[in-house]
XYZ file of C-alpha atoms in Angstrom:
576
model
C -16.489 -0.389 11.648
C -17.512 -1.266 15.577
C -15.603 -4.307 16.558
C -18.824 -6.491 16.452
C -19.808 -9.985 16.801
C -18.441 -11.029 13.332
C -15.481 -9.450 13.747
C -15.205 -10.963 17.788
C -15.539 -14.435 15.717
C -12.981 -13.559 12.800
C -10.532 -12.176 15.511
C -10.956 -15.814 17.602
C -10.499 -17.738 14.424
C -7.242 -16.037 13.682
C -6.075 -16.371 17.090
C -6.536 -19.994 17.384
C -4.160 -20.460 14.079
C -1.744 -18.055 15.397
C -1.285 -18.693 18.655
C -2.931 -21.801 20.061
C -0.737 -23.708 22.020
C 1.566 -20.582 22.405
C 3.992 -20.394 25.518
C 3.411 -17.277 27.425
C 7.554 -15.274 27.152
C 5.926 -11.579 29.261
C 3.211 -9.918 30.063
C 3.059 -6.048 29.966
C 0.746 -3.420 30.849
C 1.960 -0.059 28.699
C -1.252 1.646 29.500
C -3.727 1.781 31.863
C -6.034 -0.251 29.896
C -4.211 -2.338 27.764
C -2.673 -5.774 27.834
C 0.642 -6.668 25.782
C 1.381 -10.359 26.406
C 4.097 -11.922 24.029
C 2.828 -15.257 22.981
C 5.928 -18.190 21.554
C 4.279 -20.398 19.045
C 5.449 -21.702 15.554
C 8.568 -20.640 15.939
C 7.659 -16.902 16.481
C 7.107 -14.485 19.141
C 3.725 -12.798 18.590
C 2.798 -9.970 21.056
C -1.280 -10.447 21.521
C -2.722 -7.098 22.257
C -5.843 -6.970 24.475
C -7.267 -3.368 25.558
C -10.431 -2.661 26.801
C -10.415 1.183 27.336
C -13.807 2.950 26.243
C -11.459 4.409 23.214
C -11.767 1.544 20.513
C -11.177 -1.635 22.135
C -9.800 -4.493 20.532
C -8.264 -7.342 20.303
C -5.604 -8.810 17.933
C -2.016 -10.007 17.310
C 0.419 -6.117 17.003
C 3.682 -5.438 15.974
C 3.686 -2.035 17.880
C 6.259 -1.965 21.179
C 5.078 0.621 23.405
C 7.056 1.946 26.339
C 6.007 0.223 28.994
C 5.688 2.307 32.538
C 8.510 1.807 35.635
C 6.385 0.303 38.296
C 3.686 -2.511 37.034
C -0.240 -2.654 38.313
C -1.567 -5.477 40.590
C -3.259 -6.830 37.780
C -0.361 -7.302 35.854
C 1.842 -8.648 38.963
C -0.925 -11.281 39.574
C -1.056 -11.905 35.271
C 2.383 -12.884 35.291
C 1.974 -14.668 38.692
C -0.165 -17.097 37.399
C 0.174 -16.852 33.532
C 3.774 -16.514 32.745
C 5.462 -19.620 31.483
C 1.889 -21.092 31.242
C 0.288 -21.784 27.862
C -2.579 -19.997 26.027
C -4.745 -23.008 25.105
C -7.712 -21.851 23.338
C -9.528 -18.845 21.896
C -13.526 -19.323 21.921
C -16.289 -16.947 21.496
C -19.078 -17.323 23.310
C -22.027 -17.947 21.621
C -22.619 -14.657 19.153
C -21.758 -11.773 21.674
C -18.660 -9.802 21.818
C -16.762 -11.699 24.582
C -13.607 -13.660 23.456
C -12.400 -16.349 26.188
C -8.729 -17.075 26.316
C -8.209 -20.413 28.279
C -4.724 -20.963 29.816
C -2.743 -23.674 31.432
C 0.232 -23.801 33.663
C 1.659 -24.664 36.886
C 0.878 -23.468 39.951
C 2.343 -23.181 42.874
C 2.312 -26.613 43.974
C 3.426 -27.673 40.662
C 0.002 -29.182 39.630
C -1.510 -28.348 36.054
C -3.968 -25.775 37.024
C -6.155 -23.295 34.236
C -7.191 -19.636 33.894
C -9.539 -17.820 31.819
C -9.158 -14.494 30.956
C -12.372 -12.863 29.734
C -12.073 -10.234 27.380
C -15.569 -7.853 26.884
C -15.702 -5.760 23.655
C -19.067 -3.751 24.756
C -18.191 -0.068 23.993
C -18.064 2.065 26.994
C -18.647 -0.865 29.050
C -15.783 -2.818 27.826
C -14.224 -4.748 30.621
C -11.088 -7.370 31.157
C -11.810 -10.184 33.686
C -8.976 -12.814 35.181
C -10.795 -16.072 36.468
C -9.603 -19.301 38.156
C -10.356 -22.642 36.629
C -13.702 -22.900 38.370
C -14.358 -19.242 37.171
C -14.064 -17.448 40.077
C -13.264 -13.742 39.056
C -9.215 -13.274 40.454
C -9.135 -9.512 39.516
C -10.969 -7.381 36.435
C -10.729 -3.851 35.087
C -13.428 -2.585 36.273
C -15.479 -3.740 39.312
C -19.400 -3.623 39.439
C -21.645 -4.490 42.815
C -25.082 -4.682 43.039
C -24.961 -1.132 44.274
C -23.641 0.668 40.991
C -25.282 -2.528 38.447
C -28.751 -4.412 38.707
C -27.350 -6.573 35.797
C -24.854 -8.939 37.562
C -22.014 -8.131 39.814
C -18.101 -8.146 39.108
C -16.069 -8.443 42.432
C -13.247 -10.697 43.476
C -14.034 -14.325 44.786
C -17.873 -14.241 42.740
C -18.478 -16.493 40.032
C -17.822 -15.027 36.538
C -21.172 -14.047 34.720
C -21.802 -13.213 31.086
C -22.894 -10.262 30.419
C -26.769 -10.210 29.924
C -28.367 -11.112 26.878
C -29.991 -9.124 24.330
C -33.309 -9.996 22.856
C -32.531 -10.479 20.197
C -31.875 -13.184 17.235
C -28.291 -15.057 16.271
C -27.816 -14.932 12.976
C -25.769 -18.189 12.885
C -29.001 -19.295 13.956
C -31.885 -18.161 12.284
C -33.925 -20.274 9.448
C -35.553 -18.838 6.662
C -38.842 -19.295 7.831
C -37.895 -17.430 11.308
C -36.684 -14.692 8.956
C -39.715 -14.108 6.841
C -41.532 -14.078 10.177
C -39.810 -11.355 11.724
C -40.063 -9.108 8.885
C -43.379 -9.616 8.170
C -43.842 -7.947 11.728
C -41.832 -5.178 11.136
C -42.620 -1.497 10.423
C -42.644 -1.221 6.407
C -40.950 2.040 6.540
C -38.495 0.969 8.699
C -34.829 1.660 6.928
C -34.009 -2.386 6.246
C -30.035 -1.951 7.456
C -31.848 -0.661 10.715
C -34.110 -3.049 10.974
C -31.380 -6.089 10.883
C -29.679 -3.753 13.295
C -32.883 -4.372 15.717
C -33.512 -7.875 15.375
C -30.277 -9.312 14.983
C -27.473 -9.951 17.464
C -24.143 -8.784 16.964
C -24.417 -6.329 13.843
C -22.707 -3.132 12.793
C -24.026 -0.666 11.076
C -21.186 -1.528 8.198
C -21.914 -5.031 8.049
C -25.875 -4.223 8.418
C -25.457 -1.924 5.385
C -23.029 -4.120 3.113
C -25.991 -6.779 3.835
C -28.938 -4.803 2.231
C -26.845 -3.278 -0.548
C -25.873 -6.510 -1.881
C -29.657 -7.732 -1.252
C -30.885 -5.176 -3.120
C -28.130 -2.835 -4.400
C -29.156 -0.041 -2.111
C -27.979 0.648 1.472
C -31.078 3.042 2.356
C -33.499 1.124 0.557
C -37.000 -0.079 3.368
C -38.364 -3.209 4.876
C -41.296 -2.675 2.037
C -39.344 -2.465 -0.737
C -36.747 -5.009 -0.118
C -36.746 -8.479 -1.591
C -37.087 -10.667 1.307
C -35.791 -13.660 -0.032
C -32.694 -11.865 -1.008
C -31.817 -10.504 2.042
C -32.559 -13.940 3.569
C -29.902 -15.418 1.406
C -27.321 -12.292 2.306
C -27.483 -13.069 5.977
C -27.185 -16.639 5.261
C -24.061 -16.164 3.315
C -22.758 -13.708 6.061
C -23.597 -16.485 8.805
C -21.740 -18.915 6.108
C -18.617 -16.512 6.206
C -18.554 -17.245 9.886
C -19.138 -20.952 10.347
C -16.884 -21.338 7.452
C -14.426 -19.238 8.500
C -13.911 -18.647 5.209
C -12.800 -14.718 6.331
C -11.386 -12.143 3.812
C -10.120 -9.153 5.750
C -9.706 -6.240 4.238
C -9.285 -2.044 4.433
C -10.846 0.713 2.524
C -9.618 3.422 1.636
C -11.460 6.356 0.070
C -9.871 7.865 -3.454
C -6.266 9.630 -3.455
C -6.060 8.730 0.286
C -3.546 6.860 2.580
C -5.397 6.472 5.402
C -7.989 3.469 5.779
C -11.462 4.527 6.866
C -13.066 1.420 7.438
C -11.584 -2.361 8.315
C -13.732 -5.321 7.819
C -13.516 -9.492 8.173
C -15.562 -9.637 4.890
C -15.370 -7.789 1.259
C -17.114 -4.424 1.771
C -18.742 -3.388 -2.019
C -20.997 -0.524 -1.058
C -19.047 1.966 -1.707
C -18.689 1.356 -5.166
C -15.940 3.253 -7.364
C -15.687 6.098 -4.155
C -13.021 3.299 -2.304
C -10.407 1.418 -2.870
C -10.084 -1.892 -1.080
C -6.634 -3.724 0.204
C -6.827 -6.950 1.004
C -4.333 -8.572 3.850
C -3.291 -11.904 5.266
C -4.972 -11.967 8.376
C -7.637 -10.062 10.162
C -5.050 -9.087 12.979
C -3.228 -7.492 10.347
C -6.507 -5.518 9.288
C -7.060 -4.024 13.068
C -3.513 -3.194 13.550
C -2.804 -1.375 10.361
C -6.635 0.368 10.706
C -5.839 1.249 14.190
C -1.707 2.465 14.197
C -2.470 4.570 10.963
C -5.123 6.329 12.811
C -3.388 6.726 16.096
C -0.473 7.693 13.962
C -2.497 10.585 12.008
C -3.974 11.426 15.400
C -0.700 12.073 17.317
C 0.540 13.799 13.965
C -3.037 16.066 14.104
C -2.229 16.884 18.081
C 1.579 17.725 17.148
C 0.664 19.647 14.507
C -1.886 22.091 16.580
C 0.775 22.058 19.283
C 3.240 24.029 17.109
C 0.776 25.583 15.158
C -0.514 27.096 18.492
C 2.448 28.056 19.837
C 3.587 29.681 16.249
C 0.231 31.405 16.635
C 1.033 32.895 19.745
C 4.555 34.020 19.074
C 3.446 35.747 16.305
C 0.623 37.379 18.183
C 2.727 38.294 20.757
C 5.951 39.980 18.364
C 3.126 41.862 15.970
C 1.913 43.482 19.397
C 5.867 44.436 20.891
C 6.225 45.827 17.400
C 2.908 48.236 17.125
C 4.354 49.035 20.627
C 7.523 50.016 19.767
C 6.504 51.641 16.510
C 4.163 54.043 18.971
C 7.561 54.739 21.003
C 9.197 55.265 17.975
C 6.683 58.198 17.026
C 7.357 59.394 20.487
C 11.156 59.903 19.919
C 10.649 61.767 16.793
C 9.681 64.288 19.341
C 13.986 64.869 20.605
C 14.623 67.608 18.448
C 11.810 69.625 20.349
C 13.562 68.692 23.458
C 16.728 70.000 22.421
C 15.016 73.510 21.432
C 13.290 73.603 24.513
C 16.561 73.497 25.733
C 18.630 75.739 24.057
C 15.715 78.716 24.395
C 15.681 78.137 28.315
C 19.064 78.766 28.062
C 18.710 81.730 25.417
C 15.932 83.532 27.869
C 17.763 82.316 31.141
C 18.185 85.869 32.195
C 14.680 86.615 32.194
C 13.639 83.053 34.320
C 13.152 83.094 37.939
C 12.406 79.966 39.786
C 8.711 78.908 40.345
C 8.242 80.679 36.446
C 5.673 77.599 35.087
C 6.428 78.583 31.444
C 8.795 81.215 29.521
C 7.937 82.595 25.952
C 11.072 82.650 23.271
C 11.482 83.890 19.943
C 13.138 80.707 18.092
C 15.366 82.767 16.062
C 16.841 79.720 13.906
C 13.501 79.517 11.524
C 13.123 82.385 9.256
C 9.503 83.296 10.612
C 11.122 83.249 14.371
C 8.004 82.213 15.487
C 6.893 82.716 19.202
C 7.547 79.357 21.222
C 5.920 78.989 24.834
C 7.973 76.229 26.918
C 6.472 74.995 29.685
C 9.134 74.709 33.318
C 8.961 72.770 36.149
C 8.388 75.607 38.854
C 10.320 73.568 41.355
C 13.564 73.140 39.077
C 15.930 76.432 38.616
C 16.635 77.660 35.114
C 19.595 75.756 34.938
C 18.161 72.837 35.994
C 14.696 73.264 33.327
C 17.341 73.505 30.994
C 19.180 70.387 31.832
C 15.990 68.558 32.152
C 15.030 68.447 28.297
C 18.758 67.871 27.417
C 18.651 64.599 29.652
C 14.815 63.702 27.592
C 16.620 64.705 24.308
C 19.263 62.387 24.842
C 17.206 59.691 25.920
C 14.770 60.033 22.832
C 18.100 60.014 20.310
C 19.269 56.944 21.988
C 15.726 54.972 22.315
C 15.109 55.835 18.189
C 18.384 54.260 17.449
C 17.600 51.022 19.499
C 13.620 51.139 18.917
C 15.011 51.034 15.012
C 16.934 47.693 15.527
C 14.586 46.234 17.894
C 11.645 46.763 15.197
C 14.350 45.323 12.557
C 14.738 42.345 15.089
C 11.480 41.362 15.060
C 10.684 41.714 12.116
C 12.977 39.371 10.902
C 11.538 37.047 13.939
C 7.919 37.343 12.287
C 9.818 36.191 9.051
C 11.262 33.386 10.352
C 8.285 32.249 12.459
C 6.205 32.419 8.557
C 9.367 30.533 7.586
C 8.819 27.739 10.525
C 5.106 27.580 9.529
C 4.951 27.492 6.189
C 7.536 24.419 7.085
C 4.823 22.759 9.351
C 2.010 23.233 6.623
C 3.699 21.263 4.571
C 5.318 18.653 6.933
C 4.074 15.157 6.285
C 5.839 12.539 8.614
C 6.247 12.429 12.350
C 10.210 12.999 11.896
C 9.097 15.958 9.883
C 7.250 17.158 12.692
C 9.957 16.069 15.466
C 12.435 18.412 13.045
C 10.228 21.235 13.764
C 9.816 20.721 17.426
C 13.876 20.339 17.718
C 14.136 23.172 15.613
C 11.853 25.357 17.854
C 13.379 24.147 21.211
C 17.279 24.439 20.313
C 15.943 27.968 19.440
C 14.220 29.328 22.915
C 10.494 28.524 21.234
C 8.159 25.914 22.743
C 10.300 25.060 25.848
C 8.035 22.920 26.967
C 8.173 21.239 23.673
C 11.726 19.489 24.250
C 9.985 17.253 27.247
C 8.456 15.839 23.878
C 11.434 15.112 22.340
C 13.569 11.750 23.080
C 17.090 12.700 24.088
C 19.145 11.452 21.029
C 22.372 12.976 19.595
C 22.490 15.643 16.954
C 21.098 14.397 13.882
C 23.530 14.439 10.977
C 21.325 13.499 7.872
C 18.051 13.934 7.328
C 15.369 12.515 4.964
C 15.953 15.037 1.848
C 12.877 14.687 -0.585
C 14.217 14.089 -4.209
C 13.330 14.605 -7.442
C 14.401 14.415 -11.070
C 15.052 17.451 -13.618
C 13.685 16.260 -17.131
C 17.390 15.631 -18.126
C 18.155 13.419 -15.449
C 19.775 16.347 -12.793
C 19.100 15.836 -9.006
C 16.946 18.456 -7.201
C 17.313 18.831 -3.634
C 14.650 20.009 -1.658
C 14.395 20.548 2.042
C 10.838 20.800 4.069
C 11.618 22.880 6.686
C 14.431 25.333 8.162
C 16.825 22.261 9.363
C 16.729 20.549 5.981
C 17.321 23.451 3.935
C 20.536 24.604 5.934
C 21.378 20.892 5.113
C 21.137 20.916 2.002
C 22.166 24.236 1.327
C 25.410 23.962 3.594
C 26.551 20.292 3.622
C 25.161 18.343 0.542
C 25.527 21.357 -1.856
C 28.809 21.661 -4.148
C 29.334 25.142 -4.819
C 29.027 24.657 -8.352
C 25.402 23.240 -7.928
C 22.316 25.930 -8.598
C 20.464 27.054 -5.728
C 16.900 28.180 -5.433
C 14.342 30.433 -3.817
C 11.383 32.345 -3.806
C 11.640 35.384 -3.759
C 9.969 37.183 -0.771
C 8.034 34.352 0.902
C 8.866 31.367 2.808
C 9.381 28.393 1.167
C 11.895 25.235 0.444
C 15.773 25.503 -0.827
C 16.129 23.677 -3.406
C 19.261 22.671 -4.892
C 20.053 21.169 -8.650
C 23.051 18.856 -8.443
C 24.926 19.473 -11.521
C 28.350 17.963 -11.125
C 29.705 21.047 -12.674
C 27.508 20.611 -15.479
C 25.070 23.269 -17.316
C 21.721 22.201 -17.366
C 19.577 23.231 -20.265
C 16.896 26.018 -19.442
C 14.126 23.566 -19.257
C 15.689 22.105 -16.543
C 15.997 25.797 -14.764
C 12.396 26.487 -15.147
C 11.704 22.683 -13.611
C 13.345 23.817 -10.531
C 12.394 27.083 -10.114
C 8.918 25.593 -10.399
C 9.438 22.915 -7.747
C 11.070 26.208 -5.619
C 7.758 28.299 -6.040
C 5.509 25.024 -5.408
C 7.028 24.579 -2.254
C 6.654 27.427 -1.091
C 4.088 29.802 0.361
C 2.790 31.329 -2.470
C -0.490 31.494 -3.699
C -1.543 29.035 -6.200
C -2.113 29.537 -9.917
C 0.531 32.975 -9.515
C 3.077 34.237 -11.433
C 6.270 34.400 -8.655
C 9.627 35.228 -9.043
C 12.264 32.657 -8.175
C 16.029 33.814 -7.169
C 18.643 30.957 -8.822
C 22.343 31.395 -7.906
C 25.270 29.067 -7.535
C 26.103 28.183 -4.021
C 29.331 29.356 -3.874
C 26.981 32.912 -3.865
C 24.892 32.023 -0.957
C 26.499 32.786 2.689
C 24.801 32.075 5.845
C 25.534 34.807 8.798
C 27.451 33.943 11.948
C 25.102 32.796 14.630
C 21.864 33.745 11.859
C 18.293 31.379 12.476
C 17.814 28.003 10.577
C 17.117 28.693 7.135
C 18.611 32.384 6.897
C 20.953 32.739 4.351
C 22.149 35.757 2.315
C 23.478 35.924 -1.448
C 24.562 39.167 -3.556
C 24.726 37.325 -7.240
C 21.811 36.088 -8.547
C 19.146 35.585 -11.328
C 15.220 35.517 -11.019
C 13.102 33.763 -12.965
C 9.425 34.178 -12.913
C 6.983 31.004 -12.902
C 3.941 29.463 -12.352
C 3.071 27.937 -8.976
């Protein structure tokens, strides 16, 4: 929902019982944009967040601290010049439009009771933050405007402060019945009815148009023809009541099997039907601030995510390329046993070789069929020296197939753990998930410029292990990505507890805490489905699972996170 006029007045209401007659504790500017001041009033320290950036602006009471930057702005110097200590007197909207005036009162410098208004301008792109003296003069704003760059009014230091100009348009706190019936008699009959409220009336969302005409008439897309007229009269009468009232119930909706709110409004939303769930809270700060830190929180989570995935992406790009290389250099040394016959029948003909010879034909007498073999001489080199020239190439081929074999082997076992890392970061869910990852990555050489991400904190000991219960009561174990599952593999495990795997994929350890105990077989075939769930196999598949005690599994000196090895084991094959 756009933070309209309604939601201006539910947000000023809220404010007033909050923090009227608040004592202003700090003032903080964490981002460009974006106000923090921390507000003392009934016996609690509210911090009032105010921003005005073009990215959702808003106003409302937080409980988010943000890290606020080494070296204020002017405009916060001069805030806490003139407002700190001061009092925040009164929250007002004016008339219907989206501006929200905070009146203040303090001492100046003189010591005389002096006020200042703050005006606060929730216009979209044009949203603006303006500091005024008590006769209104503008002190400082956001964003300046002369009559240059605006023929609507100007915004400079020392003017008076202006409103912003008026729309032509109705107030809907205002408007009679008979004013109503008017208006829509003139209007197009075709015209969509939520749009047409949209057009005449001041201060609407689309939302609030919408939840209007459906509960006029039960249908959101429904026309100005075919709309009772008296009914929607009566809607936007109770909606105006809502507001005079005050009589607010703020709320968040939420679509079906979904944690994450995607709409917020200062009134019961019911056009939606049975396709969302609605929460109700206390207050309508509450609303905007749980609306607005889940989605900032799912957004950072969406942009942390693609970081990794990215640079996963690209590592595994770049290893599946070293290895087709090395595979064609690998093909190449196959080639050192001609070398060393090249070799050996310079030296068999070197009687018959004179220098500047480009090529000498042998009999290779060590196949039965002692084929003819022409080999090709440098005409510069002697015999001798031809000779020792493909020994030197053999010995360099033997030597690179050895090392081209355990550099292949290497990487391979790279690409493995990379699937490993991702299949971890497909299924991560929380930002400490995430940060697990990105720690994971960086200790590890990956994603260097990752660890700049990362907040200097020591070694973490625990983590948050996922747990679930066996249907006879046993503990299963289960880690989400490479760090967890060393965890719980290494440090929570007994050795008498069962461990468990996929088998040839990527995927979770999980581990059944038995005390010693032996579980029945349906509590086996529980974990070994939770293994093969968590995992990267395909759905609906019949996968083998490897089960072992943990006094079987071993993890190599100086081996990746998540690499272990084991010799006795079971498999059991399940259902994903």
């Amino acid at each position: 929902m756009a933070f309209d006029s309604g939601m201006v007045a539910a947000v000023a209401n809220d404010l007033n019982r909050q923090l009227s007659g608040g004592k202003i504790e700090k003032i903080f500017f964490p981002e460009k944009d974006e106000i923090n001041i921390v507000i003392r009033s009934l016996g609690k320290s509210r911090r009032l967040l105010i921003t005005t950036g073009s990215n959702c602006p808003r106003v409302c009471i937080t409980s988010a601290v943000k890290e606020n930057p080494s070296t204020p702005p002017m405009f916060c110097m001069l805030l806490r010049k003139h407002l700190q200590g001061g009092r925040l007197t009164e929250v007002r909207q004016i008339g219907f439009d989206r501006v929200l005036e905070f009146r203040f009162t303090g001492d100046d410098e003189m010591g005389f009771t002096s006020e200042k208004y703050l005006y606060v301008e929730i216009m979209g792109r044009n949203s603006n933050t303006v500091f005024c003296d008590g006769q209104h003069k503008v002190l400082a704003c956001f964003r300046t405007t002369d009559i240059s760059s605006s023929s609507s009014r100007a915004l400079l230091p020392g003017m008076k402060y202006t409103l912003p100009p008026a729309q032509d348009k109705l107030n809907p706190l205002e408007t009679n019945y008979d004013e109503f019936s008017a208006f829509i008699d003139g209007a197009d009959r075709e015209m969509p009815a939520c749009k047409f409220l949209i057009d005449r009336f001041q201060g609407l969302a689309s939302l609030t148009a919408r939840e209007i005409v459906f509960r006029a008439a039960g249908d959101c897309d429904i026309s100005v023809g075919e709309i009772d007229v008296r009914a929607l009269a009566d809607e936007m009468s109770a909606y105006a009541q809502i507001i005079k009232s005050g009589g607010y119930s703020p709320c968040l909706m939420y679509k079906k099997d979904e944690d994450c709110p995607f709409e917020y409004s200062f009134f019961e939303i019911k056009q939606y039907g049975a396709y969302a769930k609605c929460e109700r809270l206390e207050t309508v700060s509450e609303v905007i601030d749980t609306y607005f830190s889940v989605r900032d929180r799912n957004e950072r989570k969406r942009q942390h995510f693609n970081d990794i995935s990215t640079m996963l992406k690209n590592s595994e790009a770049r290893l599946k390329k070293k290895i087709s290389l090395q595979k064609n250099e690998l093909l190449d040394s196959e080639k050192a046993e001609e070398c060393k016959l090249c070799g050996d029948l310079i030296i068999q003909e070197i009687h018959r070789i004179h220098r500047g010879d480009e090529f000498i034909d042998a009999i290779d007498y060590t196949r039965e069929d002692m084929p003819n073999v022409r080999v090709k001489l440098d005409s510069r080199l002697t015999p001798s020296q031809n000779a020792q020239k493909y020994y030197k190439e053999y010995s360099k081929k033997k030597a690179a197939k050895i090392m081209l074999a355990k550099q292949i082997e290497l990487a391979e076992q790279e690409l493995m753990y990379i699937a490993s890392v991702y299949d971890s970061l497909m299924r991560a869910e929380t930002d400490d998930e995430l940060n697990e990852i990105r720690e994971e990555l960086s200790e590890w050489g990956y994603g260097k410029k990752m660890s700049s991400c990362l907040k200097k904190q020591h070694k973490k000991k625990k983590f948050k292990i996922q747990t679930v219960v066996t249907p006879n009561g046993y503990k299963l174990l289960i880690g989400k990505n490479n760090l967890q599952n060393d965890y719980i593999t290494t440090v929570l495990g007994e050795k008498n507890d069962y461990w468990f795997h996929i088998k040839n994929y990527p995927g979770s350890h999980v581990v059944m805490v038995t005390g010693g105990e032996e579980p029945p077989s349906e509590d086996f075939t529980f974990a070994a489905e939770t293994a093969a769930k968590n995992s990267k196999a395909d759905e609906h598949s019949l996968v083998a699972v490897d089960y072992t005690l943990i006094r079987y599994v071993r993890k190599p000196a100086g081996a990746k996170p998540g690499f272990v090895v084991y010799d006795k084991y079971w498999t059991a094959y399940v259902k994903t």
